[in-house]
PDB file of C-alpha atoms in Angstrom:
ATOM      1  CA  LYS B1107      30.348   3.734 -23.002  1.00 80.00           C
ATOM      2  CA  TYR B1108      31.979   3.331 -19.573  1.00 85.00           C
ATOM      3  CA  ASN B1109      33.256   0.180 -17.903  1.00 87.00           C
ATOM      4  CA  ILE B1110      31.319   0.460 -14.628  1.00 84.00           C
ATOM      5  CA  ASP B1111      31.196  -2.428 -12.185  1.00 83.00           C
ATOM      6  CA  LYS B1112      27.481  -2.462 -11.384  1.00 81.00           C
ATOM      7  CA  LYS B1113      28.202  -4.561  -8.272  1.00 78.00           C
ATOM      8  CA  LYS B1114      29.769  -1.530  -6.639  1.00 77.00           C
ATOM      9  CA  VAL B1115      27.182   1.172  -7.254  1.00 88.00           C
ATOM     10  CA  LEU B1116      25.151   2.600  -4.392  1.00 94.00           C
ATOM     11  CA  PHE B1117      22.482   5.257  -4.627  1.00 97.00           C
ATOM     12  CA  SER B1118      21.455   7.822  -2.046  1.00 97.00           C
ATOM     13  CA  GLY B1119      18.627  10.303  -2.195  1.00 97.00           C
ATOM     14  CA  GLN B1120      17.647  12.992   0.280  1.00 96.00           C
ATOM     15  CA  SER B1121      14.074  14.286   0.581  1.00 97.00           C
ATOM     16  CA  SER B1122      12.641  14.343  -2.965  1.00 97.00           C
ATOM     17  CA  GLY B1123      15.747  12.451  -4.101  1.00 98.00           C
ATOM     18  CA  GLY B1124      14.708   9.604  -1.795  1.00 98.00           C
ATOM     19  CA  GLY B1125      11.206   9.939  -3.158  1.00 98.00           C
ATOM     20  CA  PHE B1126      12.499   9.648  -6.735  1.00 98.00           C
ATOM     21  CA  LEU B1127      14.608   6.603  -5.882  1.00 98.00           C
ATOM     22  CA  SER B1128      11.728   4.788  -4.196  1.00 98.00           C
ATOM     23  CA  THR B1129       8.977   5.727  -6.662  1.00 98.00           C
ATOM     24  CA  ASN B1130      10.769   5.388  -9.979  1.00 97.00           C
ATOM     25  CA  PHE B1131      14.464   4.532 -10.046  1.00 98.00           C
ATOM     26  CA  VAL B1132      14.548   1.446  -7.795  1.00 98.00           C
ATOM     27  CA  PRO B1133      11.466  -0.172  -9.361  1.00 98.00           C
ATOM     28  CA  GLN B1134      12.813   0.401 -12.878  1.00 97.00           C
ATOM     29  CA  HIS B1135      16.548  -0.181 -12.410  1.00 96.00           C
ATOM     30  CA  ALA B1136      17.321  -2.237  -9.274  1.00 96.00           C
ATOM     31  CA  LYS B1137      17.485  -5.338 -11.479  1.00 95.00           C
ATOM     32  CA  ASP B1138      20.430  -3.783 -13.333  1.00 92.00           C
ATOM     33  CA  TYR B1139      22.613  -3.379 -10.233  1.00 92.00           C
ATOM     34  CA  GLN B1140      23.958  -5.310  -7.292  1.00 90.00           C
ATOM     35  CA  GLY B1141      24.253  -2.841  -4.460  1.00 90.00           C
ATOM     36  CA  GLY B1142      21.562  -0.751  -2.938  1.00 96.00           C
ATOM     37  CA  ALA B1143      20.001   2.573  -2.155  1.00 98.00           C
ATOM     38  CA  PHE B1144      19.508   4.875   0.800  1.00 98.00           C
ATOM     39  CA  MET B1145      16.239   6.794   0.977  1.00 98.00           C
ATOM     40  CA  LEU B1146      16.992   9.554   3.464  1.00 98.00           C
ATOM     41  CA  CYS B1147      14.130  11.714   4.765  1.00 96.00           C
ATOM     42  CA  GLY B1148      11.993  10.979   1.740  1.00 97.00           C
ATOM     43  CA  ALA B1149      10.291   7.898   0.305  1.00 98.00           C
ATOM     44  CA  ALA B1150       7.071   6.835  -1.338  1.00 98.00           C
ATOM     45  CA  ALA B1151       5.576   3.722  -2.885  1.00 98.00           C
ATOM     46  CA  PRO B1152       6.587   2.689  -6.405  1.00 98.00           C
ATOM     47  CA  ARG B1153       4.653   4.555  -9.087  1.00 97.00           C
ATOM     48  CA  VAL B1154       5.507   2.038 -11.765  1.00 94.00           C
ATOM     49  CA  ALA B1155       4.976  -1.714 -11.856  1.00 93.00           C
ATOM     50  CA  PHE B1156       7.503  -3.417  -9.588  1.00 96.00           C
ATOM     51  CA  THR B1157       7.778  -7.184  -9.382  1.00 97.00           C
ATOM     52  CA  PRO B1158      11.426  -7.859  -8.548  1.00 98.00           C
ATOM     53  CA  ASP B1159      12.877 -11.269  -9.325  1.00 97.00           C
ATOM     54  CA  ASP B1160      14.674 -13.343  -6.678  1.00 97.00           C
ATOM     55  CA  ALA B1161      18.112 -12.074  -7.722  1.00 95.00           C
ATOM     56  CA  THR B1162      17.027  -8.457  -7.287  1.00 96.00           C
ATOM     57  CA  LYS B1163      15.474  -9.225  -3.914  1.00 96.00           C
ATOM     58  CA  SER B1164      18.689 -10.786  -2.658  1.00 93.00           C
ATOM     59  CA  LYS B1165      21.298  -8.541  -4.294  1.00 93.00           C
ATOM     60  CA  PHE B1166      19.806  -5.044  -4.088  1.00 96.00           C
ATOM     61  CA  ARG B1167      19.238  -3.792  -0.543  1.00 96.00           C
ATOM     62  CA  LEU B1168      17.547  -0.667   0.699  1.00 98.00           C
ATOM     63  CA  HIS B1169      17.646   1.538   3.786  1.00 98.00           C
ATOM     64  CA  PHE B1170      14.837   3.964   4.634  1.00 98.00           C
ATOM     65  CA  GLU B1171      15.404   6.724   7.220  1.00 98.00           C
ATOM     66  CA  ILE B1172      13.080   9.446   8.504  1.00 97.00           C
ATOM     67  CA  THR B1173      12.746  11.378  11.762  1.00 97.00           C
ATOM     68  CA  THR B1174       9.777  11.194  14.103  1.00 96.00           C
ATOM     69  CA  GLY B1175       8.969  14.867  13.492  1.00 96.00           C
ATOM     70  CA  ASP B1176       9.256  14.999   9.708  1.00 97.00           C
ATOM     71  CA  PRO B1177       6.343  17.182   8.508  1.00 97.00           C
ATOM     72  CA  ILE B1178       6.558  16.192   4.827  1.00 96.00           C
ATOM     73  CA  TRP B1179       7.016  12.456   4.236  1.00 96.00           C
ATOM     74  CA  PRO B1180       5.597  10.327   7.093  1.00 96.00           C
ATOM     75  CA  ALA B1181       2.485   9.014   5.332  1.00 97.00           C
ATOM     76  CA  SER B1182       4.220   8.205   2.046  1.00 97.00           C
ATOM     77  CA  TYR B1183       7.201   6.740   3.954  1.00 97.00           C
ATOM     78  CA  LYS B1184       4.868   4.259   5.670  1.00 97.00           C
ATOM     79  CA  THR B1185       3.212   3.394   2.363  1.00 98.00           C
ATOM     80  CA  ALA B1186       6.634   2.794   0.796  1.00 98.00           C
ATOM     81  CA  LEU B1187       7.547   0.346   3.563  1.00 98.00           C
ATOM     82  CA  VAL B1188       4.280  -1.544   3.058  1.00 98.00           C
ATOM     83  CA  LYS B1189       4.781  -1.783  -0.707  1.00 98.00           C
ATOM     84  CA  TYR B1190       8.465  -2.768  -0.513  1.00 98.00           C
ATOM     85  CA  THR B1191       7.601  -5.397   2.082  1.00 98.00           C
ATOM     86  CA  ALA B1192       4.806  -6.727  -0.135  1.00 98.00           C
ATOM     87  CA  VAL B1193       7.166  -7.273  -3.078  1.00 98.00           C
ATOM     88  CA  GLY B1194       9.759  -8.952  -0.847  1.00 98.00           C
ATOM     89  CA  MET B1195      12.620  -6.459  -1.049  1.00 98.00           C
ATOM     90  CA  ASN B1196      15.373  -6.708   1.548  1.00 96.00           C
ATOM     91  CA  PHE B1197      15.537  -3.466   3.531  1.00 97.00           C
ATOM     92  CA  SER B1198      16.298  -1.875   6.852  1.00 97.00           C
ATOM     93  CA  LYS B1199      14.695   1.223   8.283  1.00 97.00           C
ATOM     94  CA  ASP B1200      14.928   3.718  11.089  1.00 97.00           C
ATOM     95  CA  ASP B1201      12.068   6.025  11.958  1.00 96.00           C
ATOM     96  CA  THR B1202      12.911   6.464  15.631  1.00 96.00           C
ATOM     97  CA  LYS B1203      15.181   9.521  15.726  1.00 94.00           C
ATOM     98  CA  PRO B1204      13.624  12.793  16.905  1.00 96.00           C
ATOM     99  CA  GLY B1205      13.876  15.860  14.721  1.00 95.00           C
ATOM    100  CA  GLY B1206      12.391  17.648  11.776  1.00 96.00           C
ATOM    101  CA  HIS B1207      12.768  17.188   8.048  1.00 97.00           C
ATOM    102  CA  CYS B1208      16.245  15.821   7.229  1.00 96.00           C
ATOM    103  CA  ALA B1209      17.389  16.734  10.750  1.00 95.00           C
ATOM    104  CA  PHE B1210      19.941  13.958  11.130  1.00 95.00           C
ATOM    105  CA  ASN B1211      23.510  13.277  10.088  1.00 96.00           C
ATOM    106  CA  GLN B1212      22.999  11.598   6.730  1.00 95.00           C
ATOM    107  CA  GLU B1213      26.653  10.680   6.325  1.00 95.00           C
ATOM    108  CA  GLN B1214      26.490   8.836   9.647  1.00 97.00           C
ATOM    109  CA  VAL B1215      23.342   6.980   8.586  1.00 97.00           C
ATOM    110  CA  ILE B1216      25.162   5.721   5.502  1.00 96.00           C
ATOM    111  CA  LEU B1217      28.166   4.687   7.584  1.00 96.00           C
ATOM    112  CA  ASP B1218      25.893   2.927  10.084  1.00 96.00           C
ATOM    113  CA  HIS B1219      24.065   0.929   7.401  1.00 96.00           C
ATOM    114  CA  ILE B1220      26.647   0.430   4.652  1.00 95.00           C
ATOM    115  CA  ASP B1221      27.480  -3.124   5.762  1.00 94.00           C
ATOM    116  CA  PHE B1222      23.816  -4.110   5.470  1.00 94.00           C
ATOM    117  CA  ILE B1223      23.535  -2.539   2.016  1.00 94.00           C
ATOM    118  CA  LEU B1224      26.679  -4.326   0.888  1.00 90.00           C
ATOM    119  CA  GLY B1225      25.371  -7.643   2.214  1.00 88.00           C
ATOM    120  CA  LYS B1226      27.959  -7.945   4.945  1.00 86.00           C
ATOM    121  CA  ASN B1227      25.379  -7.869   7.729  1.00 66.00           C
ATOM    122  CA  PRO B1228      22.246  -9.718   6.589  1.00 56.00           C
TER     123      PRO B1228
END
């Protein structure tokens, strides 16, 4: 219905939004886009089958971010990283900032990692 350039679409999810992206949306739809997704203070392993092809692995990038004191997501965040590594997805992560749940400047995280997501800083 709309003429959307799928090479210019980025996704960002905070808390459960990051969980939704990592568990369902990315595994089901990353192949349809060239861009990437930010999972901010929430992530978990895919809950659907996810075997990305080489094009998806190279063209769809991910960034995972969580604080050291997050009381909600740390275990599932670690599991997500293991699973996304196992399927060969290209991602960056930061789990070194102190703070509680979503206690960081999410806009700044996107600005700091946008070049990686866009493939400008492999």
